[in-house]
Coordinates of N, CA and C in Angstrom, one line a residue:
M852 N 32.1 13.8 -9.7 CA 30.8 14.4 -9.9 C 29.7 13.4 -9.7
I853 N 28.7 13.7 -9.0 CA 27.6 12.8 -8.7 C 26.5 13.0 -9.7
A854 N 26.1 11.9 -10.4 CA 25.0 12.0 -11.3 C 23.7 11.5 -10.7
I855 N 22.7 12.3 -10.8 CA 21.4 12.0 -10.3 C 20.5 11.5 -11.4
S856 N 19.9 10.3 -11.2 CA 18.9 9.8 -12.2 C 17.5 10.0 -11.5
A857 N 16.7 10.8 -12.1 CA 15.4 11.1 -11.6 C 14.4 10.1 -12.0
R858 N 13.4 9.8 -11.2 CA 12.3 8.9 -11.5 C 11.0 9.5 -11.1
S859 N 10.0 9.4 -12.0 CA 8.7 10.0 -11.7 C 8.1 9.2 -10.5
V860 N 7.8 9.9 -9.4 CA 7.1 9.3 -8.3 C 5.9 10.2 -8.1
G861 N 4.8 9.6 -8.4 CA 3.6 10.5 -8.4 C 3.7 11.5 -9.4
A862 N 3.3 12.7 -9.1 CA 3.4 13.8 -10.0 C 4.8 14.4 -10.1
N863 N 5.6 14.0 -9.2 CA 6.9 14.7 -9.1 C 8.1 14.1 -9.8
D864 N 8.0 14.1 -11.1 CA 9.0 13.5 -11.9 C 10.3 14.3 -11.9
L865 N 10.3 15.5 -11.4 CA 11.5 16.3 -11.4 C 12.4 16.1 -10.2
V866 N 11.9 15.8 -9.0 CA 12.7 15.9 -7.8 C 13.0 14.6 -7.1
P867 N 12.0 13.7 -6.8 CA 12.3 12.5 -6.1 C 13.3 11.7 -6.9
R868 N 14.4 11.2 -6.3 CA 15.5 10.5 -7.0 C 15.5 9.1 -6.6
R869 N 15.5 8.2 -7.6 CA 15.5 6.8 -7.3 C 16.9 6.3 -6.9
T870 N 17.9 6.8 -7.6 CA 19.3 6.3 -7.3 C 20.3 7.4 -7.4
V871 N 21.4 7.2 -6.7 CA 22.5 8.1 -6.9 C 23.7 7.3 -7.4
S872 N 24.3 7.7 -8.5 CA 25.5 7.0 -9.0 C 26.8 7.7 -8.5
G873 N 27.6 7.0 -7.8 CA 28.8 7.7 -7.2 C 30.1 7.1 -7.8
A874 N 31.2 7.3 -7.1 CA 32.5 6.8 -7.6 C 32.4 5.3 -7.8
G875 N 33.1 4.9 -8.9 CA 33.2 3.5 -9.3 C 31.9 3.0 -9.9
G876 N 30.9 3.9 -10.2 CA 29.7 3.4 -10.8 C 28.7 2.8 -9.8
R877 N 29.0 2.9 -8.5 CA 28.1 2.3 -7.5 C 26.8 3.0 -7.6
V878 N 25.7 2.3 -7.5 CA 24.4 2.9 -7.5 C 23.7 2.5 -6.2
T879 N 23.2 3.5 -5.5 CA 22.5 3.2 -4.3 C 21.2 3.9 -4.3
P880 N 20.1 3.3 -3.7 CA 18.8 4.0 -3.7 C 18.9 5.2 -2.7
V881 N 18.2 6.2 -3.1 CA 18.1 7.4 -2.3 C 17.0 7.2 -1.3
S882 N 17.3 7.5 0.0 CA 16.3 7.4 1.0 C 16.0 8.8 1.5
V883 N 15.5 9.0 2.7 CA 15.2 10.3 3.2 C 16.5 11.1 3.4
T884 N 16.3 12.4 3.4 CA 17.4 13.4 3.6 C 17.0 14.4 4.6
T885 N 18.0 15.0 5.2 CA 17.8 16.0 6.2 C 18.0 17.4 5.6
G886 N 17.0 18.2 5.6 CA 17.1 19.5 5.0 C 17.8 20.6 5.9
P887 N 18.1 21.8 5.3 CA 18.7 22.8 6.1 C 18.0 23.2 7.3
D888 N 16.7 22.9 7.4 CA 15.9 23.2 8.6 C 15.9 22.0 9.6
A889 N 16.8 21.1 9.3 CA 17.0 19.9 10.2 C 15.8 19.0 10.2
I890 N 14.9 19.1 9.2 CA 13.7 18.2 9.1 C 14.0 17.1 8.1
V891 N 13.7 15.9 8.5 CA 13.9 14.7 7.6 C 12.7 14.5 6.7
R892 N 13.0 14.5 5.4 CA 12.0 14.4 4.4 C 12.4 13.4 3.2
C893 N 11.4 13.2 2.4 CA 11.8 12.5 1.1 C 12.7 13.5 0.3
P894 N 13.5 12.9 -0.6 CA 14.5 13.8 -1.3 C 13.9 14.5 -2.5
W895 N 13.2 15.6 -2.2 CA 12.5 16.3 -3.2 C 13.2 17.6 -3.6
G896 N 14.5 17.8 -3.1 CA 15.2 19.0 -3.5 C 14.9 20.1 -2.5
D897 N 15.2 21.4 -2.9 CA 15.2 22.5 -2.0 C 14.2 23.6 -2.5
D898 N 13.4 23.4 -3.5 CA 12.5 24.4 -3.9 C 11.4 24.6 -2.8
P899 N 11.2 25.8 -2.3 CA 10.2 26.0 -1.2 C 8.8 25.6 -1.6
A900 N 8.4 25.8 -2.8 CA 7.0 25.4 -3.1 C 6.8 23.9 -3.1
M901 N 7.9 23.2 -3.6 CA 7.8 21.8 -3.7 C 7.9 21.2 -2.3
I902 N 8.7 21.8 -1.4 CA 8.8 21.3 0.0 C 7.5 21.5 0.7
S903 N 6.8 22.7 0.5 CA 5.5 22.9 1.1 C 4.5 21.9 0.6
Y904 N 4.5 21.7 -0.7 CA 3.5 20.7 -1.3 C 3.8 19.3 -0.7
H905 N 5.0 18.9 -0.6 CA 5.4 17.6 0.0 C 4.9 17.5 1.5
D906 N 5.1 18.6 2.2 CA 4.8 18.6 3.6 C 3.4 18.7 4.0
T907 N 2.6 19.3 3.1 CA 1.2 19.6 3.5 C 0.1 19.1 2.6
E908 N 0.5 18.6 1.4 CA -0.5 18.1 0.5 C -0.3 16.6 0.0
W909 N 0.9 16.4 -0.5 CA 1.1 15.1 -1.2 C 1.0 13.9 -0.2
G910 N 0.2 13.0 -0.5 CA 0.0 11.8 0.3 C -1.1 12.0 1.4
R911 N -1.7 13.1 1.5 CA -2.8 13.4 2.5 C -4.1 13.0 1.8
E912 N -5.0 12.5 2.6 CA -6.3 12.0 2.1 C -7.1 13.2 1.6
L913 N -7.5 13.0 0.3 CA -8.3 14.0 -0.4 C -9.6 13.3 -0.9
R914 N -10.7 13.9 -0.6 CA -12.0 13.4 -1.1 C -12.8 14.5 -1.7
G915 N -13.9 14.2 -2.3 CA -14.7 15.2 -2.9 C -14.6 15.2 -4.5
D916 N -15.7 15.3 -5.1 CA -15.7 15.2 -6.6 C -14.9 16.4 -7.2
R917 N -15.1 17.6 -6.8 CA -14.4 18.7 -7.4 C -12.9 18.6 -7.1
E918 N -12.6 18.3 -5.8 CA -11.2 18.3 -5.4 C -10.4 17.2 -6.2
L919 N -11.0 16.0 -6.4 CA -10.4 15.0 -7.1 C -10.4 15.2 -8.6
F920 N -11.4 15.9 -9.1 CA -11.4 16.3 -10.5 C -10.2 17.3 -10.8
E921 N -10.0 18.2 -9.9 CA -8.9 19.1 -10.1 C -7.6 18.4 -10.1
R922 N -7.4 17.5 -9.1 CA -6.1 16.8 -9.0 C -5.9 15.9 -10.2
M923 N -6.9 15.2 -10.6 CA -6.8 14.3 -11.8 C -6.4 15.1 -13.0
S924 N -7.1 16.3 -13.2 CA -6.8 17.1 -14.3 C -5.4 17.6 -14.3
L925 N -4.9 18.1 -13.2 CA -3.5 18.6 -13.1 C -2.5 17.5 -13.3
E926 N -2.8 16.3 -12.9 CA -1.9 15.1 -13.1 C -1.8 14.9 -14.6
A927 N -3.0 15.0 -15.3 CA -3.0 14.8 -16.8 C -2.2 15.9 -17.5
F928 N -2.3 17.1 -17.0 CA -1.5 18.2 -17.6 C -0.1 18.1 -17.4
Q929 N 0.3 17.4 -16.2 CA 1.7 17.2 -15.9 C 2.4 16.2 -16.8
S930 N 1.6 15.3 -17.4 CA 2.2 14.3 -18.2 C 3.3 14.8 -19.2
G931 N 4.5 14.4 -19.1 CA 5.6 14.8 -19.9 C 6.3 16.1 -19.4
L932 N 5.8 16.6 -18.3 CA 6.4 17.8 -17.7 C 6.8 17.5 -16.3
S933 N 7.3 18.5 -15.6 CA 7.6 18.3 -14.2 C 6.5 18.9 -13.3
W934 N 6.3 18.3 -12.2 CA 5.2 18.8 -11.3 C 5.5 20.2 -10.8
A935 N 6.8 20.6 -10.7 CA 7.1 21.9 -10.3 C 6.5 23.0 -11.2
I936 N 6.5 22.7 -12.5 CA 5.8 23.6 -13.5 C 4.3 23.7 -13.2
I937 N 3.7 22.6 -13.0 CA 2.2 22.6 -12.7 C 1.9 23.3 -11.4
L938 N 2.8 23.1 -10.4 CA 2.6 23.7 -9.1 C 2.7 25.3 -9.3
R939 N 3.6 25.7 -10.0 CA 3.8 27.2 -10.2 C 2.6 27.8 -11.0
K940 N 1.9 27.0 -11.8 CA 0.8 27.4 -12.6 C -0.5 27.1 -12.0
R941 N -0.6 26.5 -10.9 CA -1.8 25.9 -10.3 C -2.9 27.0 -10.2
E942 N -2.6 28.1 -9.6 CA -3.6 29.1 -9.4 C -4.1 29.6 -10.7
H943 N -3.3 29.7 -11.7 CA -3.7 30.1 -13.1 C -4.7 29.1 -13.6
F944 N -4.3 27.8 -13.4 CA -5.2 26.7 -13.9 C -6.6 26.9 -13.2
R945 N -6.6 27.1 -11.9 CA -7.9 27.2 -11.2 C -8.7 28.4 -11.7
E946 N -8.1 29.5 -12.0 CA -8.8 30.6 -12.6 C -9.3 30.3 -14.0
A947 N -8.5 29.7 -14.8 CA -8.8 29.4 -16.2 C -9.9 28.3 -16.3
F948 N -9.9 27.4 -15.3 CA -10.9 26.3 -15.4 C -12.0 26.4 -14.3
A949 N -12.4 27.6 -14.0 CA -13.5 27.9 -13.1 C -13.4 27.2 -11.8
G950 N -12.2 27.1 -11.2 CA -12.1 26.5 -10.0 C -12.2 25.0 -10.1
F951 N -12.1 24.4 -11.3 CA -12.3 23.0 -11.5 C -13.7 22.5 -11.0
D952 N -14.7 23.4 -11.1 CA -16.1 23.0 -10.9 C -16.5 22.1 -12.1
P953 N -16.8 20.9 -11.9 CA -17.1 20.0 -13.0 C -18.2 20.5 -13.9
A954 N -19.3 21.1 -13.3 CA -20.4 21.6 -14.0 C -20.0 22.8 -14.9
A955 N -19.2 23.6 -14.3 CA -18.8 24.8 -15.1 C -17.9 24.4 -16.3
V956 N -16.9 23.5 -16.0 CA -16.0 23.1 -17.0 C -16.7 22.3 -18.1
A957 N -17.7 21.5 -17.7 CA -18.5 20.7 -18.7 C -19.2 21.6 -19.7
A958 N -19.5 22.9 -19.3 CA -20.2 23.8 -20.1 C -19.3 24.6 -21.1
F959 N -18.0 24.4 -21.0 CA -17.1 25.1 -21.9 C -17.3 24.7 -23.3
G960 N -17.2 25.7 -24.2 CA -17.4 25.4 -25.6 C -16.1 25.8 -26.4
D961 N -16.3 26.0 -27.7 CA -15.2 26.3 -28.6 C -14.5 27.6 -28.2
A962 N -15.3 28.6 -27.7 CA -14.7 29.9 -27.4 C -13.8 29.7 -26.1
D963 N -14.2 28.8 -25.2 CA -13.4 28.6 -24.0 C -12.1 27.8 -24.4
V964 N -12.2 26.9 -25.3 CA -11.0 26.2 -25.8 C -10.0 27.2 -26.4
A965 N -10.5 28.1 -27.2 CA -9.6 29.1 -27.8 C -9.0 30.0 -26.7
R966 N -9.8 30.4 -25.8 CA -9.3 31.2 -24.6 C -8.2 30.5 -23.9
L967 N -8.4 29.2 -23.6 CA -7.4 28.4 -22.9 C -6.1 28.3 -23.7
L968 N -6.3 28.1 -25.0 CA -5.1 27.9 -25.9 C -4.3 29.2 -25.9
G969 N -4.9 30.3 -25.6 CA -4.2 31.6 -25.6 C -3.7 32.0 -24.3
D970 N -3.9 31.2 -23.3 CA -3.6 31.6 -21.9 C -2.2 31.0 -21.5
A971 N -1.2 31.9 -21.4 CA 0.1 31.5 -21.1 C 0.3 31.1 -19.7
G972 N -0.7 31.3 -18.9 CA -0.6 30.9 -17.5 C -0.8 29.5 -17.2
I973 N -1.3 28.7 -18.2 CA -1.5 27.3 -18.1 C -0.6 26.5 -19.1
V974 N -0.8 25.2 -19.2 CA -0.1 24.4 -20.2 C -1.1 24.4 -21.4
R975 N -0.6 25.0 -22.5 CA -1.5 25.2 -23.7 C -1.4 24.0 -24.6
N976 N -2.0 22.9 -24.2 CA -2.0 21.7 -25.0 C -3.4 21.3 -25.3
R977 N -3.8 21.4 -26.6 CA -5.1 21.2 -27.0 C -5.7 19.9 -26.6
L978 N -5.0 18.8 -26.7 CA -5.5 17.5 -26.4 C -5.8 17.4 -24.9
K979 N -5.0 18.0 -24.1 CA -5.2 18.0 -22.6 C -6.3 18.9 -22.2
I980 N -6.4 20.0 -22.8 CA -7.6 21.0 -22.6 C -8.9 20.3 -22.9
E981 N -8.9 19.7 -24.1 CA -10.2 19.1 -24.6 C -10.5 17.9 -23.7
A982 N -9.5 17.2 -23.3 CA -9.7 16.0 -22.4 C -10.3 16.4 -21.1
T983 N -9.8 17.5 -20.5 CA -10.3 18.0 -19.3 C -11.8 18.4 -19.4
I984 N -12.2 19.0 -20.4 CA -13.6 19.4 -20.6 C -14.4 18.1 -20.8
S985 N -13.9 17.2 -21.6 CA -14.6 15.9 -21.8 C -14.8 15.2 -20.5
N986 N -13.7 15.2 -19.7 CA -13.7 14.4 -18.4 C -14.8 15.0 -17.5
A987 N -14.9 16.4 -17.5 CA -15.9 17.0 -16.6 C -17.3 16.5 -17.0
R988 N -17.6 16.4 -18.3 CA -18.9 15.9 -18.8 C -19.1 14.5 -18.4
T989 N -18.0 13.7 -18.5 CA -18.1 12.3 -18.2 C -18.4 12.1 -16.7
L990 N -17.7 12.9 -15.9 CA -17.9 12.9 -14.4 C -19.4 13.2 -14.1
L991 N -20.0 14.2 -14.7 CA -21.4 14.5 -14.4 C -22.3 13.5 -14.8
A992 N -22.0 12.6 -15.8 CA -22.8 11.6 -16.3 C -22.7 10.3 -15.5
L993 N -21.8 10.3 -14.5 CA -21.7 9.1 -13.7 C -22.9 8.8 -12.8
D994 N -23.2 7.5 -12.6 CA -24.3 7.1 -11.7 C -23.8 7.0 -10.3
E995 N -22.6 7.3 -10.0 CA -22.0 7.2 -8.7 C -21.1 8.4 -8.4
S996 N -20.8 8.5 -7.2 CA -19.8 9.6 -6.8 C -18.5 9.4 -7.4
F997 N -17.9 10.4 -8.0 CA -16.6 10.3 -8.6 C -15.6 9.9 -7.5
S998 N -15.7 10.6 -6.4 CA -14.8 10.3 -5.2 C -14.9 8.9 -4.8
D999 N -16.1 8.4 -4.7 CA -16.3 7.0 -4.2 C -15.7 6.0 -5.3
L1000 N -15.9 6.4 -6.5 CA -15.3 5.5 -7.6 C -13.8 5.4 -7.5
L1001 N -13.2 6.5 -7.4 CA -11.7 6.5 -7.3 C -11.2 5.8 -6.0
W1002 N -11.8 6.1 -4.9 CA -11.4 5.5 -3.7 C -11.7 4.0 -3.6
S1003 N -12.5 3.5 -4.4 CA -12.8 2.1 -4.4 C -11.6 1.3 -4.8
F1004 N -10.6 2.0 -5.4 CA -9.4 1.3 -5.9 C -8.2 1.4 -4.9
A1005 N -8.5 2.1 -3.8 CA -7.4 2.3 -2.8 C -7.0 0.9 -2.2
P1006 N -5.7 0.6 -2.2 CA -5.3 -0.7 -1.6 C -5.2 -0.7 -0.1
A1007 N -5.0 -1.8 0.5 CA -4.7 -1.9 1.9 C -3.4 -1.2 2.2
P1008 N -3.2 -0.6 3.4 CA -1.9 0.1 3.7 C -0.8 -0.9 3.6
A1009 N 0.4 -0.4 3.1 CA 1.6 -1.2 2.9 C 2.7 -0.6 3.7
P1010 N 3.7 -1.4 3.9 CA 4.9 -0.9 4.7 C 5.5 0.3 4.0
A1011 N 6.1 1.1 4.8 CA 6.8 2.3 4.3 C 7.9 1.9 3.4
P1012 N 8.0 2.5 2.2 CA 9.2 2.3 1.3 C 10.4 2.9 2.0
T1013 N 11.5 2.3 1.8 CA 12.8 2.8 2.4 C 13.5 3.7 1.4
S1014 N 13.3 3.5 0.2 CA 13.9 4.4 -0.9 C 13.0 4.4 -2.1
Y1015 N 13.2 5.3 -3.0 CA 12.4 5.3 -4.2 C 12.6 4.1 -5.1
A1016 N 13.6 3.3 -4.8 CA 13.7 2.0 -5.6 C 12.5 1.1 -5.2
D1017 N 11.9 1.3 -4.1 CA 10.8 0.5 -3.6 C 9.4 1.0 -4.1
V1018 N 9.4 2.2 -4.8 CA 8.2 2.8 -5.2 C 7.9 2.5 -6.6
P1019 N 6.7 1.8 -6.9 CA 6.4 1.5 -8.3 C 5.9 2.7 -9.1
A1020 N 5.9 2.5 -10.4 CA 5.2 3.5 -11.3 C 3.8 3.2 -11.5
T1021 N 3.4 1.9 -11.5 CA 2.1 1.5 -11.6 C 1.9 0.3 -10.6
T1022 N 0.6 0.0 -10.3 CA 0.3 -1.2 -9.5 C -1.0 -1.8 -10.1
E1023 N -1.3 -3.0 -9.6 CA -2.6 -3.6 -10.1 C -3.8 -2.7 -9.9
E1024 N -3.8 -2.0 -8.8 CA -4.9 -1.1 -8.5 C -4.9 0.1 -9.5
S1025 N -3.8 0.6 -9.8 CA -3.8 1.8 -10.7 C -4.2 1.3 -12.1
I1026 N -3.7 0.2 -12.5 CA -4.1 -0.4 -13.8 C -5.6 -0.6 -13.8
A1027 N -6.2 -1.1 -12.8 CA -7.6 -1.4 -12.7 C -8.4 0.0 -12.7
M1028 N -7.9 1.0 -12.0 CA -8.5 2.3 -12.0 C -8.5 2.9 -13.4
A1029 N -7.4 2.8 -14.0 CA -7.3 3.4 -15.4 C -8.2 2.7 -16.3
K1030 N -8.4 1.4 -16.2 CA -9.3 0.7 -17.1 C -10.7 1.1 -16.8
A1031 N -11.1 1.2 -15.6 CA -12.4 1.6 -15.2 C -12.8 3.0 -15.7
L1032 N -11.8 3.9 -15.5 CA -12.0 5.3 -16.0 C -12.2 5.3 -17.5
K1033 N -11.3 4.6 -18.2 CA -11.4 4.6 -19.7 C -12.7 4.0 -20.1
R1034 N -13.1 3.0 -19.5 CA -14.4 2.3 -19.8 C -15.6 3.3 -19.7
R1035 N -15.5 4.2 -18.7 CA -16.5 5.2 -18.5 C -16.4 6.4 -19.4
G1036 N -15.3 6.5 -20.1 CA -15.1 7.6 -21.1 C -14.1 8.6 -20.7
F1037 N -13.4 8.4 -19.6 CA -12.4 9.4 -19.2 C -11.2 9.3 -20.1
R1038 N -10.5 10.4 -20.3 CA -9.3 10.5 -21.1 C -8.1 11.0 -20.4
F1039 N -6.9 10.6 -20.9 CA -5.6 11.0 -20.4 C -5.4 10.5 -18.9
V1040 N -5.9 9.4 -18.6 CA -5.7 8.8 -17.3 C -5.2 7.3 -17.5
G1041 N -4.0 7.1 -17.8 CA -3.4 5.8 -17.9 C -3.0 5.3 -16.5
P1042 N -2.4 4.1 -16.5 CA -2.0 3.5 -15.2 C -1.0 4.3 -14.4
T1043 N -0.1 5.0 -15.1 CA 0.9 5.8 -14.4 C 0.3 7.0 -13.8
T1044 N -0.5 7.7 -14.6 CA -1.2 8.9 -14.1 C -2.2 8.5 -12.9
A1045 N -2.8 7.3 -13.1 CA -3.7 6.9 -12.0 C -2.9 6.6 -10.7
Y1046 N -1.7 6.1 -10.8 CA -1.0 5.8 -9.6 C -0.5 7.1 -9.0
A1047 N -0.1 8.1 -9.9 CA 0.3 9.4 -9.4 C -0.9 10.0 -8.6
L1048 N -2.1 9.9 -9.1 CA -3.3 10.4 -8.5 C -3.5 9.7 -7.1
M1049 N -3.3 8.4 -7.1 CA -3.4 7.7 -5.8 C -2.4 8.2 -4.8
Q1050 N -1.2 8.4 -5.2 CA -0.1 8.9 -4.3 C -0.5 10.3 -3.8
A1051 N -0.9 11.2 -4.7 CA -1.1 12.6 -4.4 C -2.3 12.7 -3.4
T1052 N -3.3 11.8 -3.5 CA -4.5 12.0 -2.7 C -4.6 11.1 -1.5
G1053 N -3.5 10.4 -1.2 CA -3.5 9.6 0.0 C -4.1 8.3 -0.1
M1054 N -4.4 7.8 -1.3 CA -4.9 6.4 -1.4 C -3.8 5.5 -1.1
V1055 N -2.6 5.9 -1.4 CA -1.4 5.2 -1.0 C -0.5 6.2 -0.3
N1056 N 0.3 5.7 0.6 CA 1.3 6.6 1.3 C 2.7 6.2 0.9
D1057 N 3.3 6.9 0.0 CA 4.6 6.6 -0.5 C 5.7 7.6 0.0
H1058 N 5.3 8.3 1.1 CA 6.4 9.0 1.8 C 7.3 7.9 2.4
L1059 N 8.6 8.2 2.3 CA 9.6 7.2 2.7 C 9.6 7.0 4.2
A1060 N 10.1 5.9 4.6 CA 10.3 5.6 6.0 C 11.2 6.6 6.6
G1061 N 10.8 7.2 7.7 CA 11.5 8.3 8.4 C 11.2 9.7 8.0
C1062 N 10.4 9.8 6.9 CA 10.0 11.2 6.4 C 9.0 11.8 7.4
V1063 N 9.2 13.0 7.7 CA 8.3 13.7 8.7 C 6.8 13.7 8.2
A1064 N 6.6 13.7 6.9 CA 5.3 13.8 6.4 C 4.5 12.5 6.4
R1065 N 5.3 11.4 6.6 CA 4.6 10.1 6.5 C 3.6 9.9 7.6
T1066 N 3.9 10.3 8.8 CA 3.0 10.1 10.0 C 2.0 11.2 10.0
R1067 N 2.1 12.3 9.2 CA 1.1 13.3 9.1 C 0.1 13.0 8.0
S1068 N 0.4 12.0 7.2 CA -0.5 11.8 6.0 C -1.8 11.1 6.5

């Protein structure tokens, strides 16, 4: 029996696998795999929604205050859960949070918090809900573009990782981003979440060497 040890890579703590333990206890890093469609990808499993997200969104450059606010918020809601859960609920999140328009979310009050806590279509975590509303207000109070702020921490391009053993959970840049966001009043964005955000939005390209999506990012 092959045991898979999963590692959170970006938002996807469920699927990307850092190592495979085989006979004799040998542990080898997992690199790209060839799917049933004969396409070489990062080893994210066979869930169609996850494959589509991997192929068309994760690691692609994303800018814009609203777009990045949505992605940061969803990364925060994902903390402690799998990205597959968030992905399945994403449209519900968008409906519940007014399309993640920062101005609309910033205007949410106690009645909205109660509404969200009763919405089974999202993750009903009071701290995360209140943090999202607070973060929208903090974003609106910035003296600079939220998009420009986040992208100021993007590192220089790095060589393609060959396996998930080469992919970090945090970096100097994600630590610096998390500190800068916390200093400005943002909540639920630690260094690991910050690095997941960087991966998801193309600030770093952690598609593995040989993955079809790497050159598309």
